[in-house]
Short mmCIF file of C-alpha atoms in Angstrom, two decimals:
data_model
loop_
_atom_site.label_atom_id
_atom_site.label_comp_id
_atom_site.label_asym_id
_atom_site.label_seq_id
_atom_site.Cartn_x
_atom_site.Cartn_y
_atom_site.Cartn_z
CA UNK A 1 -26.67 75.58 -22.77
CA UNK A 2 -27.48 72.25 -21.41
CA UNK A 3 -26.22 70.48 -24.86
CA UNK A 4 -22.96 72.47 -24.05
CA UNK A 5 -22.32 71.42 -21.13
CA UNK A 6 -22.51 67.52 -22.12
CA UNK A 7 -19.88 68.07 -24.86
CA UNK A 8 -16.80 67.56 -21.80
CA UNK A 9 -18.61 64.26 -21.10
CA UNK A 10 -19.28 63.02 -24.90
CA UNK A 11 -15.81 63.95 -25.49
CA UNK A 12 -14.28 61.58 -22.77
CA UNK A 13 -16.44 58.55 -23.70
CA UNK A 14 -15.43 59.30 -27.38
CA UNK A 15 -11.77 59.08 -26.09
CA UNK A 16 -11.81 56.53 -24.47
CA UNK A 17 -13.44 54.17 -26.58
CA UNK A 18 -11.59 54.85 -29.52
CA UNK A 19 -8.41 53.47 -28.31
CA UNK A 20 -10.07 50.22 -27.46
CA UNK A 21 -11.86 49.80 -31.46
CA UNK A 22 -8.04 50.66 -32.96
CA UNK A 23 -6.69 48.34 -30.80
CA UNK A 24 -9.46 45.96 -31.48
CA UNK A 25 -8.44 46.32 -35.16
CA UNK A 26 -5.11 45.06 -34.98
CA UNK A 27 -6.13 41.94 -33.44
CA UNK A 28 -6.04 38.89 -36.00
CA UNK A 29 -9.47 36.52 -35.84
CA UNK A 30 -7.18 33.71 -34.79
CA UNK A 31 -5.67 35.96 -32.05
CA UNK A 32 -9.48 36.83 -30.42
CA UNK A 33 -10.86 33.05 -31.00
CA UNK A 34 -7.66 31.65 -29.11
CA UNK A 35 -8.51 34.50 -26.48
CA UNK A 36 -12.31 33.51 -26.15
CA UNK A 37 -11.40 29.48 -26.12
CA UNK A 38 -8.66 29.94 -22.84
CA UNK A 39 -12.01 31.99 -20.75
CA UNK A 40 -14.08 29.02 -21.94
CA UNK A 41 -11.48 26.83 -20.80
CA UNK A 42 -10.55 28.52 -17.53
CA UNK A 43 -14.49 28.36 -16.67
CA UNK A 44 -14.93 24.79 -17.30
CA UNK A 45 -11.68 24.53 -15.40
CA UNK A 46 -13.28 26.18 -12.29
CA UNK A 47 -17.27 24.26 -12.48
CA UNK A 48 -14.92 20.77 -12.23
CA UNK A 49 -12.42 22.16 -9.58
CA UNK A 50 -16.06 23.07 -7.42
CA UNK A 51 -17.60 19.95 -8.49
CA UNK A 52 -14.55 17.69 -7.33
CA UNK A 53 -14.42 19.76 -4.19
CA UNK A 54 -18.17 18.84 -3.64
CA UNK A 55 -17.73 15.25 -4.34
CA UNK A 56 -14.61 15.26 -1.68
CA UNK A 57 -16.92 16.15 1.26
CA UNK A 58 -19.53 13.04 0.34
CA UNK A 59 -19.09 9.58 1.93
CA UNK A 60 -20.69 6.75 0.75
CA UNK A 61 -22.54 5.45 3.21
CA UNK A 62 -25.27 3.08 1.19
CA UNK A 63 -22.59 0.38 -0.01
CA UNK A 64 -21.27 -0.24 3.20
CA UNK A 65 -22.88 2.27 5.73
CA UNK A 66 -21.14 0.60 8.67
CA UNK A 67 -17.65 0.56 7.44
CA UNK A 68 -17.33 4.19 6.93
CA UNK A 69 -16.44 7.07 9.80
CA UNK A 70 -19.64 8.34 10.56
CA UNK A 71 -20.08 12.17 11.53
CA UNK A 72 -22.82 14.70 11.75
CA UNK A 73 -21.90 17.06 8.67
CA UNK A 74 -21.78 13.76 6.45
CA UNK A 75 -22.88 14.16 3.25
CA UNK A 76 -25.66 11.74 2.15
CA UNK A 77 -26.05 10.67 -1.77
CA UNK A 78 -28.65 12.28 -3.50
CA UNK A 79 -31.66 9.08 -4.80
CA UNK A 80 -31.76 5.45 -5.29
CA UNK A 81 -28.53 4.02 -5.67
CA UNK A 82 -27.59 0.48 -7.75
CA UNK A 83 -25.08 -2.08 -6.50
CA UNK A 84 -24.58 -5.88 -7.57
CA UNK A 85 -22.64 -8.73 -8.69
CA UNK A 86 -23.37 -10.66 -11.67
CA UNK A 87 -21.28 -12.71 -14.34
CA UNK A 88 -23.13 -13.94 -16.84
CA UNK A 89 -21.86 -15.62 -19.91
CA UNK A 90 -21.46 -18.81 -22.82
CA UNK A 91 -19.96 -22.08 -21.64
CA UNK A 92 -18.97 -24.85 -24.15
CA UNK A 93 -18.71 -28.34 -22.39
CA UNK A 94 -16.57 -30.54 -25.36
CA UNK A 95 -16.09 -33.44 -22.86
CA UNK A 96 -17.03 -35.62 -19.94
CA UNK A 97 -18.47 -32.46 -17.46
CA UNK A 98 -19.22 -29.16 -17.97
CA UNK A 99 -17.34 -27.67 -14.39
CA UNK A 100 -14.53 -29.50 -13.44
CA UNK A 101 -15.58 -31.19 -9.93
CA UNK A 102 -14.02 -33.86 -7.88
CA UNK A 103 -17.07 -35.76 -5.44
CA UNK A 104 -17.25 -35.00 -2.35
CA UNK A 105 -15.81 -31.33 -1.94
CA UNK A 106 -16.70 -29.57 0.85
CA UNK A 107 -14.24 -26.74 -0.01
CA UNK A 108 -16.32 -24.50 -1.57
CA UNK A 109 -18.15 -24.30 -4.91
CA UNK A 110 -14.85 -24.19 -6.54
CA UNK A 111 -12.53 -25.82 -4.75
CA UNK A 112 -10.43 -26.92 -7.51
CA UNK A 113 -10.35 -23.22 -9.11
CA UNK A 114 -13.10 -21.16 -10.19
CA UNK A 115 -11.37 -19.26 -13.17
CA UNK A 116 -13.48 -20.86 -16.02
CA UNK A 117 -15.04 -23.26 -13.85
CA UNK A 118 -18.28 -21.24 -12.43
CA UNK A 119 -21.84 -20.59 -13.33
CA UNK A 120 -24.29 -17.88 -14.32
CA UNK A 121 -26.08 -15.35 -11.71
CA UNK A 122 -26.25 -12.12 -10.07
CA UNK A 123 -27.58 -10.28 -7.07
CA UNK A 124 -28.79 -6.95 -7.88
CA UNK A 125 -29.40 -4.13 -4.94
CA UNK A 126 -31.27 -0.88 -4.71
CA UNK A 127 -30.13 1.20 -1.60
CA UNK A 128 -31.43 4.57 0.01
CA UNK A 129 -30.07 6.69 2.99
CA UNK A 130 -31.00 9.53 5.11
CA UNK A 131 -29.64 11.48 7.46
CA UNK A 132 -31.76 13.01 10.50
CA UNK A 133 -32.09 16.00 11.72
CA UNK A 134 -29.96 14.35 14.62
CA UNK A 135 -27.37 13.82 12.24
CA UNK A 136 -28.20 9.53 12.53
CA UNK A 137 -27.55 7.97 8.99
CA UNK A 138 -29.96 5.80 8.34
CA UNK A 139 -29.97 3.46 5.24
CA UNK A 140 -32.92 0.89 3.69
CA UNK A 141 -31.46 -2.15 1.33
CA UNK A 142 -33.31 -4.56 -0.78
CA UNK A 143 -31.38 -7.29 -2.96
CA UNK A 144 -32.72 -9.85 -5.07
CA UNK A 145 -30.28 -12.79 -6.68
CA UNK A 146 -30.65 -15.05 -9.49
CA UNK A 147 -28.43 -18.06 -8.91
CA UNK A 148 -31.32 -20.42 -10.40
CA UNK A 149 -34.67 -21.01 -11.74
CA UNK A 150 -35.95 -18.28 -9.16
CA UNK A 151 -35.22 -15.44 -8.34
CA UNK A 152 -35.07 -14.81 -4.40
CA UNK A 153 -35.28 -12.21 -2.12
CA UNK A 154 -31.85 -11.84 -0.25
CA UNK A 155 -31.53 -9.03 1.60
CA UNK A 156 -34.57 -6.68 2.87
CA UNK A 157 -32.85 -4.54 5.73
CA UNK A 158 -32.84 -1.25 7.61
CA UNK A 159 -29.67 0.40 9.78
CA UNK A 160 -28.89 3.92 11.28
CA UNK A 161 -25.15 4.91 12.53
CA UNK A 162 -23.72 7.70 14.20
CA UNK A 163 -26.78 7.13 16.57
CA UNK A 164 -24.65 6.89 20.22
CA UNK A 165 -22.52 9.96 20.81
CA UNK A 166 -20.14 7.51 22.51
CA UNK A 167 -19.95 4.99 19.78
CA UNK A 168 -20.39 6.89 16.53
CA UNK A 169 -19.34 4.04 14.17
CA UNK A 170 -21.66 1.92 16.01
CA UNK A 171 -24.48 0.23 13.23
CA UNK A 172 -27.75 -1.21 14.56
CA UNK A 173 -28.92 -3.05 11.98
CA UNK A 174 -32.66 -5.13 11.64
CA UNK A 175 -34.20 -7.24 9.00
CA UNK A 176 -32.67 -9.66 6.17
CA UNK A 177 -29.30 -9.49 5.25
CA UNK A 178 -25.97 -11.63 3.79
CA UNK A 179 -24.32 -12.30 7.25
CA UNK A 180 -21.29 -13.52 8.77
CA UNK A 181 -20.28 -14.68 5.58
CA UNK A 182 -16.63 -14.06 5.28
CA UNK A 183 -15.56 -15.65 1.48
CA UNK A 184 -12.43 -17.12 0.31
CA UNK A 185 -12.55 -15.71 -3.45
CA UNK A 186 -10.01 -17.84 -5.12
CA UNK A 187 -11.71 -21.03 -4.49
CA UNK A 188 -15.52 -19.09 -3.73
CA UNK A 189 -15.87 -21.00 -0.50
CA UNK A 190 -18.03 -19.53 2.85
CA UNK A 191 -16.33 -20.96 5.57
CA UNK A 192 -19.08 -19.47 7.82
CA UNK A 193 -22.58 -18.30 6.27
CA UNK A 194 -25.60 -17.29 7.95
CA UNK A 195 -27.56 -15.19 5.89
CA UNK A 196 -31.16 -14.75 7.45
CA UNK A 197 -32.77 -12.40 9.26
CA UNK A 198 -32.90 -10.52 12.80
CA UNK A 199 -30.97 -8.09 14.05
CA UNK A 200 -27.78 -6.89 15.37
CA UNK A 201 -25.30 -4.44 15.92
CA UNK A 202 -21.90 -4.16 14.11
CA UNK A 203 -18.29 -1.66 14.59
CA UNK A 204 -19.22 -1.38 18.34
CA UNK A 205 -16.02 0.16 19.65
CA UNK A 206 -14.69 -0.93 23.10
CA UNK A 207 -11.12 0.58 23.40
CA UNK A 208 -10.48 0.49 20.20
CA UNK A 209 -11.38 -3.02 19.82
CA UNK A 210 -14.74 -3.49 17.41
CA UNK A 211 -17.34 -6.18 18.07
CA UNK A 212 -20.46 -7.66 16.22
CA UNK A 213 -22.85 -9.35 18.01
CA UNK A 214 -26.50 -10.57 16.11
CA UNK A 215 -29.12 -13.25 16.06
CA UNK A 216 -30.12 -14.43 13.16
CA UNK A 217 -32.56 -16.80 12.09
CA UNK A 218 -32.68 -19.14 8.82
CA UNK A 219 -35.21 -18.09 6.28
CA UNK A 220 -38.01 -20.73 5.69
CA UNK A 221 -37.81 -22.08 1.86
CA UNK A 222 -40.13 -24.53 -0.18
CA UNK A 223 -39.82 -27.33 -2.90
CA UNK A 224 -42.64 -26.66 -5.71
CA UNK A 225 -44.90 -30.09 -5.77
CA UNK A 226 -47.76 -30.67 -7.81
CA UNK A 227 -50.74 -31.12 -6.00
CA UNK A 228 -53.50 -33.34 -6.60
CA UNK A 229 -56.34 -30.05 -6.53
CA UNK A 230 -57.43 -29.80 -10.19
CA UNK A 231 -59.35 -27.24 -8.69
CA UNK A 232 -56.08 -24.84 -8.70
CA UNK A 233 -54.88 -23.88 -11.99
CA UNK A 234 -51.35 -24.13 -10.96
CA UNK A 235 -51.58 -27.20 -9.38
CA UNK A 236 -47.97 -26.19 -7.75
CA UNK A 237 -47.90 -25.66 -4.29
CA UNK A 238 -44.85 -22.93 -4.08
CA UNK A 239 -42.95 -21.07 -6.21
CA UNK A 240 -39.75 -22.26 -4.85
CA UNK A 241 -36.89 -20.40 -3.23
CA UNK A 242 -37.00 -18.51 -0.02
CA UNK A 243 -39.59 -17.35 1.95
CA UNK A 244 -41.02 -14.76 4.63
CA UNK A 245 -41.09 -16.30 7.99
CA UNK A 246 -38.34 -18.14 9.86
CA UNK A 247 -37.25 -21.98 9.17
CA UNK A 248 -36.72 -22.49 13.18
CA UNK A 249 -33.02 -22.67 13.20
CA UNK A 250 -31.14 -19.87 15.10
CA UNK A 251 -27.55 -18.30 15.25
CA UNK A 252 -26.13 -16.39 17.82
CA UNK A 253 -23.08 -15.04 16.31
CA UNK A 254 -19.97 -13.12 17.65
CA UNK A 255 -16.78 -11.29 15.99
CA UNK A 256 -14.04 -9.50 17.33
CA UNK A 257 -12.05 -7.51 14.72
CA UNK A 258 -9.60 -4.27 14.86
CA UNK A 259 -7.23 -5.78 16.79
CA UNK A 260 -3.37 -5.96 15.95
CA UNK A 261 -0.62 -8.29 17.19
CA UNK A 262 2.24 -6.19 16.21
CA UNK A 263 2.11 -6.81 12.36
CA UNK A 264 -0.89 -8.99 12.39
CA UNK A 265 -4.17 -8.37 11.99
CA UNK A 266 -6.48 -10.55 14.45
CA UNK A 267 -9.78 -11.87 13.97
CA UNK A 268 -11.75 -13.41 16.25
CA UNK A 269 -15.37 -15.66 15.86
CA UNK A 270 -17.89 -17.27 18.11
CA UNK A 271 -21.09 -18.74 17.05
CA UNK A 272 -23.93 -20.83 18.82
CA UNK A 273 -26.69 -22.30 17.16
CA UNK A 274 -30.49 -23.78 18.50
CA UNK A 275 -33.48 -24.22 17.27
CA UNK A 276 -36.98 -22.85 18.55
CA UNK A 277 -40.40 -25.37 19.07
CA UNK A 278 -41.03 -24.57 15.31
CA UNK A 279 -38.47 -27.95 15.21
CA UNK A 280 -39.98 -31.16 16.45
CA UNK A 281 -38.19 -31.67 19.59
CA UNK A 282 -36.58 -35.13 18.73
CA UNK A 283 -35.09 -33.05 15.71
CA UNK A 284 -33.97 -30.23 17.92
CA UNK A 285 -30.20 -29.70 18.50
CA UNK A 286 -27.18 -27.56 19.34
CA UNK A 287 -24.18 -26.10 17.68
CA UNK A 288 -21.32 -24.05 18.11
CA UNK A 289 -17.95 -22.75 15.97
CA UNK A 290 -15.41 -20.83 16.35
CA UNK A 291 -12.84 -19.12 13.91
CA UNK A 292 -9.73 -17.39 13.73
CA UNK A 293 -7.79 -15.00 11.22
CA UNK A 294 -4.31 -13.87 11.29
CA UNK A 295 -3.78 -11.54 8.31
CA UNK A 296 -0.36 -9.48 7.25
CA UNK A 297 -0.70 -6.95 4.71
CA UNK A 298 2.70 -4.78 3.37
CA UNK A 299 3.58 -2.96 -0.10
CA UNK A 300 3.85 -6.53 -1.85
CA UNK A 301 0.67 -7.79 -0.69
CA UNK A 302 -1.15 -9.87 1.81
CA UNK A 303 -1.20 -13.92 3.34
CA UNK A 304 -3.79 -14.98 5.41
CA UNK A 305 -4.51 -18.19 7.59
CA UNK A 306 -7.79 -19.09 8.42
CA UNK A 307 -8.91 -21.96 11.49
CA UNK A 308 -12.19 -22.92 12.37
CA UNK A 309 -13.61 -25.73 14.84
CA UNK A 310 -17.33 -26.67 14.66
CA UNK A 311 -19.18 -29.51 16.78
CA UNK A 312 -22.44 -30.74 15.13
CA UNK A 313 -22.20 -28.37 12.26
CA UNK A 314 -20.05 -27.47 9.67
CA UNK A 315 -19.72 -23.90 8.07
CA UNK A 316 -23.24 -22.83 9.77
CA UNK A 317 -24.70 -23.50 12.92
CA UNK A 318 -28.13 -23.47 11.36
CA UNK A 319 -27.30 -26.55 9.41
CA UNK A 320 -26.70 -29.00 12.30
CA UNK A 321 -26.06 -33.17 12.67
CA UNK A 322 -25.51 -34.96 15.62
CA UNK A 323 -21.89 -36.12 16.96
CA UNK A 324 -20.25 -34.00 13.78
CA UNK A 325 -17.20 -32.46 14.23
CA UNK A 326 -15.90 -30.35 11.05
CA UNK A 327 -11.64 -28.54 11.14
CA UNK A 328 -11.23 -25.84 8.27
CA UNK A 329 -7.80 -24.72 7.75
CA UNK A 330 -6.27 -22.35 5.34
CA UNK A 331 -3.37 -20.35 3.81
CA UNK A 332 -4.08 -18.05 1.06
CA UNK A 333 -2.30 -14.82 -0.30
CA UNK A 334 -1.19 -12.44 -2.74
CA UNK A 335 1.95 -11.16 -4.07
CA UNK A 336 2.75 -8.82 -6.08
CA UNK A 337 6.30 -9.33 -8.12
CA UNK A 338 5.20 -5.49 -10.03
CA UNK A 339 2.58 -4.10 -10.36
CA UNK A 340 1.96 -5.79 -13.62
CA UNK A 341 2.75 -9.22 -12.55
CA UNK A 342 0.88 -10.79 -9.38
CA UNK A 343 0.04 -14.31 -8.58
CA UNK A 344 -2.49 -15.80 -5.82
CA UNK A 345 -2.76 -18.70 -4.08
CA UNK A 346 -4.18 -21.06 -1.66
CA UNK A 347 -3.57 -24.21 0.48
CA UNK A 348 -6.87 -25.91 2.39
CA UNK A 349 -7.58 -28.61 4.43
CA UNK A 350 -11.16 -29.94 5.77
CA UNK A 351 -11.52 -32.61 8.02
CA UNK A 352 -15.35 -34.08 7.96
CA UNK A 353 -15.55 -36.54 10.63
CA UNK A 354 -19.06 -38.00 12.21
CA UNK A 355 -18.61 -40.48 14.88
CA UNK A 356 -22.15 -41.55 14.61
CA UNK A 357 -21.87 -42.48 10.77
CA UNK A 358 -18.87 -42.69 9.86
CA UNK A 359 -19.95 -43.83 6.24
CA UNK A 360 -19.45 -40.46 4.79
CA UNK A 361 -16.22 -39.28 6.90
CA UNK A 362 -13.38 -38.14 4.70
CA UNK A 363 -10.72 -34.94 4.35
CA UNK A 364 -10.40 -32.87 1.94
CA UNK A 365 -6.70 -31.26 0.22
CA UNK A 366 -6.77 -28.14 -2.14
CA UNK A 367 -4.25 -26.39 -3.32
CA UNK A 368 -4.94 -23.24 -6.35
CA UNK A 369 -2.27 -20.89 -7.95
CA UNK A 370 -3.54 -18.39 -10.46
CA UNK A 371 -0.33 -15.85 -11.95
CA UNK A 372 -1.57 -13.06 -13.68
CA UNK A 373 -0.02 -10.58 -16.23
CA UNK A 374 -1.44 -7.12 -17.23
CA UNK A 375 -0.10 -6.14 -20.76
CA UNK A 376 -1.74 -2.58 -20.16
CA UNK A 377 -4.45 -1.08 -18.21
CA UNK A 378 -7.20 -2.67 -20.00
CA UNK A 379 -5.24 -6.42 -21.81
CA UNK A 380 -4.54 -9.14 -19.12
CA UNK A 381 -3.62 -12.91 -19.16
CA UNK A 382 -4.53 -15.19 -15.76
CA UNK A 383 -3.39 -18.83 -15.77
CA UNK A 384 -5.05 -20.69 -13.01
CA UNK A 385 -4.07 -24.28 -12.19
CA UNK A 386 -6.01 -26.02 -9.28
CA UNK A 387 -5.84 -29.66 -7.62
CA UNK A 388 -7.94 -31.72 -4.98
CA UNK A 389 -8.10 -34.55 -2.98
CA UNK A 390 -10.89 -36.38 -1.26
CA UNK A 391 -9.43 -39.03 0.90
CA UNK A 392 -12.41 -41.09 2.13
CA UNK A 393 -11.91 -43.08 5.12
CA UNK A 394 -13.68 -45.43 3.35
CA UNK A 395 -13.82 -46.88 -0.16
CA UNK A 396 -11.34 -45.41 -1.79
CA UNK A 397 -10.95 -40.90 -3.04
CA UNK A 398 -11.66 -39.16 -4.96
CA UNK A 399 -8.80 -36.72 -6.76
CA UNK A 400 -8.69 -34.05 -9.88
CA UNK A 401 -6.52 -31.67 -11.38
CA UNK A 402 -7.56 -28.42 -13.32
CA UNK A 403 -5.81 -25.62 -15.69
CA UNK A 404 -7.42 -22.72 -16.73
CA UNK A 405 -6.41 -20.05 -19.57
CA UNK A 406 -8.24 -16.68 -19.71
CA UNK A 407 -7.56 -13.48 -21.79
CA UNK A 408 -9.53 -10.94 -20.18
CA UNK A 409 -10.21 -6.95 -20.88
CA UNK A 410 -10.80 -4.83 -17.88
CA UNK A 411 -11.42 -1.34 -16.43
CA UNK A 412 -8.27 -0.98 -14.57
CA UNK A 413 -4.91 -2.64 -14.16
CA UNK A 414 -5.41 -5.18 -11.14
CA UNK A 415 -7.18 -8.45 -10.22
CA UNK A 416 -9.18 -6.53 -8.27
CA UNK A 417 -10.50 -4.44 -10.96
CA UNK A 418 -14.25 -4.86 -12.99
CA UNK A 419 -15.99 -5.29 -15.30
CA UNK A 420 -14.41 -7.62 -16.88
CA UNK A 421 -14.86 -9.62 -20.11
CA UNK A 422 -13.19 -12.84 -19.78
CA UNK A 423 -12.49 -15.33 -22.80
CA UNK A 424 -11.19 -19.14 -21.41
CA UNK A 425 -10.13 -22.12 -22.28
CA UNK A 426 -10.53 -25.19 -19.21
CA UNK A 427 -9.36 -28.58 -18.84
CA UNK A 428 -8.73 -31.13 -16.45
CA UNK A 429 -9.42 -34.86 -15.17
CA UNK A 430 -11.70 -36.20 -12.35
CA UNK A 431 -11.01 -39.86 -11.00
CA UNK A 432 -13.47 -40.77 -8.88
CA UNK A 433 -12.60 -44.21 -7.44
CA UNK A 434 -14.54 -43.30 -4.35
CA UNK A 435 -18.16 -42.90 -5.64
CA UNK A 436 -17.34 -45.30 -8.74
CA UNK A 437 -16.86 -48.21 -5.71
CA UNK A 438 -20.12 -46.90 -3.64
CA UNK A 439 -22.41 -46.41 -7.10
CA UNK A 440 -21.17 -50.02 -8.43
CA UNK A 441 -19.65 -48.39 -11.85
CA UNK A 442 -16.79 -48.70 -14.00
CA UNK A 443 -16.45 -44.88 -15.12
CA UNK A 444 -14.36 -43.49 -12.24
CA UNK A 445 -12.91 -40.66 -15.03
CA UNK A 446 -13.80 -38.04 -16.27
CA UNK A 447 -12.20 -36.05 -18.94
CA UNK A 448 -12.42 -32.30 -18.86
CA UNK A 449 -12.74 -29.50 -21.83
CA UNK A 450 -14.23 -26.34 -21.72
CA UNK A 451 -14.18 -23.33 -24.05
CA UNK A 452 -16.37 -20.09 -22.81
CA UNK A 453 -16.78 -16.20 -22.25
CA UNK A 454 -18.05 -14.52 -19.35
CA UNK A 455 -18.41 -10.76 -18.17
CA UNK A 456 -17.87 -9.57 -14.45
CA UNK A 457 -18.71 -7.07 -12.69
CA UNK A 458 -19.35 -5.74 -8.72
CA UNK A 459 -20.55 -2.38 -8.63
#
């Protein structure tokens, strides 16, 4: 009876699968494997459309914590995370010097154009944030560089943001860190630098306008020396390079940024340097500089024009001499004819005057232009052609000239764009009339030819 009644039930199941197998049947293979590859792709499709979503709610906050919005519900980057800037490369000196230099410079470490004209080095950074329970982001960053025989410790710093309900963007910051060390790329100059370590706080919003305000002190360094003491294996008495404590030399520094003057961007920079008791008194002095930035940026690109004024110092108030006055003045831009054809540029002066010695006074004239051509997204061709002047007050200048070809491959389309591999070709000519006259030589020139390849990269 009970075998009878399940026959309605077996029947059903019996019809309705057998529809499904015959129409199973007249499927073709190719039919079901095109079937079972559009599911596979419409999953995949889904896992990157959650995965994107997920990466849209992060911020990066390690690079630079204090540049981005801070909030409570930011996300924070899972582990350790690896920054830098390094080139590192061959350079083939066929002539008189292997970087084209003119004496004298005090326009950076390029001043006559650094496309095929700069060393090897990095500085390599580990970073790690966390976010409280408060919703503070806090961050921890240790770099070390390798611009020479040693390698140094640069940066060793802690910071926390979104910290003051009433100034979320606010970043108290303690420790050793790059500071105040705003960089002129085309001609890799610091026209203020003081790296060291203290503490500060930066993006402190006061109606709208941000301020940074820190004191910083210069790290203590070392010359190795041999030292009499058998005794010591070594017989050196450092290492080299920098060290833990403070040198004695001290920088209260000042900015004023976020401001706008209709289409201009404004800038604003006050420094004062001393020294603490750590400095023999008779060696003890004062310093100040200040700087200012007017910047335009629109669809085409940017110009810039840089002034600073500093009274016994020149780029840093840690480095200071008596009775010095220093004027750094600058116009430097980018334009962009399409998007495949740009060109940059730059026009600096530096005035080096010491009324006390006026042996060494001189100014110094710059100008660089560097077009640049993308073929594609990855091919590009730079030309760079720099020139400088040192115009002693006495004895004579010191002048030079430099032109730079480079074929480089990058990740993107844009001068703004690494890694980069970068194969050059350099020349140029250095008269040096000045230092010939003060030396008592004949060779005032120098002949310039340089073949090389370099890769680039900030990450």
């Amino acid at each position: 009876m009970k075998n009878i009644k399940k026959l309605p039930l077996t029947m059903a199941v019996i019809a309705a699968l057998c529809p499904i197998s015959v129409l199973a049947q007249e499927f073709t293979q190719e039919q079901i494997d095109a079937i079972v590859a559009k599911a596979v792709d419409k999953a995949l499709a889904d896992r990157q459309a959650k995965m994107d979503a997920a990466v849209a709610k992060k911020v990066d906050v390690v690079t630079e914590p204090q540049s981005a919005a801070q909030s409570p519900d930011m996300a924070i980057p899972f582990g350790i995370k690896f920054t830098g800037y390094a080139r590192y490369g061959a350079h083939f000196q066929a002539a008189d010097q292997k970087y084209v230099a003119v004496d004298g410079s005090y326009n950076g470490a390029s001043a006559i154009g650094r496309l095929g004209n700069e060393g090897n080095g990095g500085e390599f950074q580990l970073s790690k944030a966390f976010k409280g329970e408060n919703g503070a982001i806090w961050d921890i960053n240790v770099m070390i560089d390798h611009w020479g025989d040693e390698v140094n410790l640069k940066k060793a710093y802690a910071g926390v943001t979104n910290i003051m309900a009433s100034n979320p963007n606010a970043y108290f910051w303690a420790g050793r860190d790059f500071h105040q060390r705003p960089q002129q790329g085309i001609n890799d100059y610091f026209w203020m630098n003081h790296d060291g370590q203290g503490a500060g706080v930066k993006n402190f919003d006061i109606g709208g306008v941000q301020f940074d305000v820190a004191t910083v002190a210069a790290v203590e360094s070392c010359s190795p020396e041999v030292m009499e003491d058998e005794a010591n294996p070594s017989r050196i008495t450092c290492t080299g390079g920098s060290g833990t404590g403070d040198k004695g030399n001290y920088a209260a520094t000042s900015k004023i940024h976020g401001m706008k003057l209709g289409p201009i961007d404004l800038e604003l920079y006050a420094n004062y340097g001393f020294d603490s008791k750590a400095v023999e008194s008779d060696k003890r002095l004062n310093a100040w500089q200040g700087g200012v930035v007017l910047s335009h940026t629109n669809d085409s690109g940017v110009n810039k024009v840089i002034a600073r004024y500093s009274d016994n110092s020149d780029n840093s108030v840690f480095n200071k001499t008596e009775d010095l006055t220093t004027v750094y003045a600058s116009f430097e831009g980018l334009h962009k004819f399409t998007p495949q054809t740009q060109v940059e540029y730059i026009l600096a002066f530096h005035d080096y005057d010491n009324s006390r010695d006026k042996s060494d006074n001189r100014k110094n004239y710059n100008a660089i232009i560097r077009p640049m051509h993308w073929w594609n997204d990855v091919h590009s061709t730079w030309l760079e052609a720099g020139w400088q002047h040192v115009d002693y007050d006495n004895g004579g200048d010191n002048k030079g000239w430099k032109l730079t070809l480079s074929q480089n491959m990058s990740i993107a389309m844009g001068p703004e764009f690494r890694p980069m591999l970068r194969f050059y070709v350099t020349g140029g000519k250095v008269d040096n009339e000045h230092t010939a006259r003060v030396n008592g030589t004949d060779d005032t020139t120098l002949d310039d030819f340089n073949v090389g390849a370099m890769w680039e990269a900030w990450f």
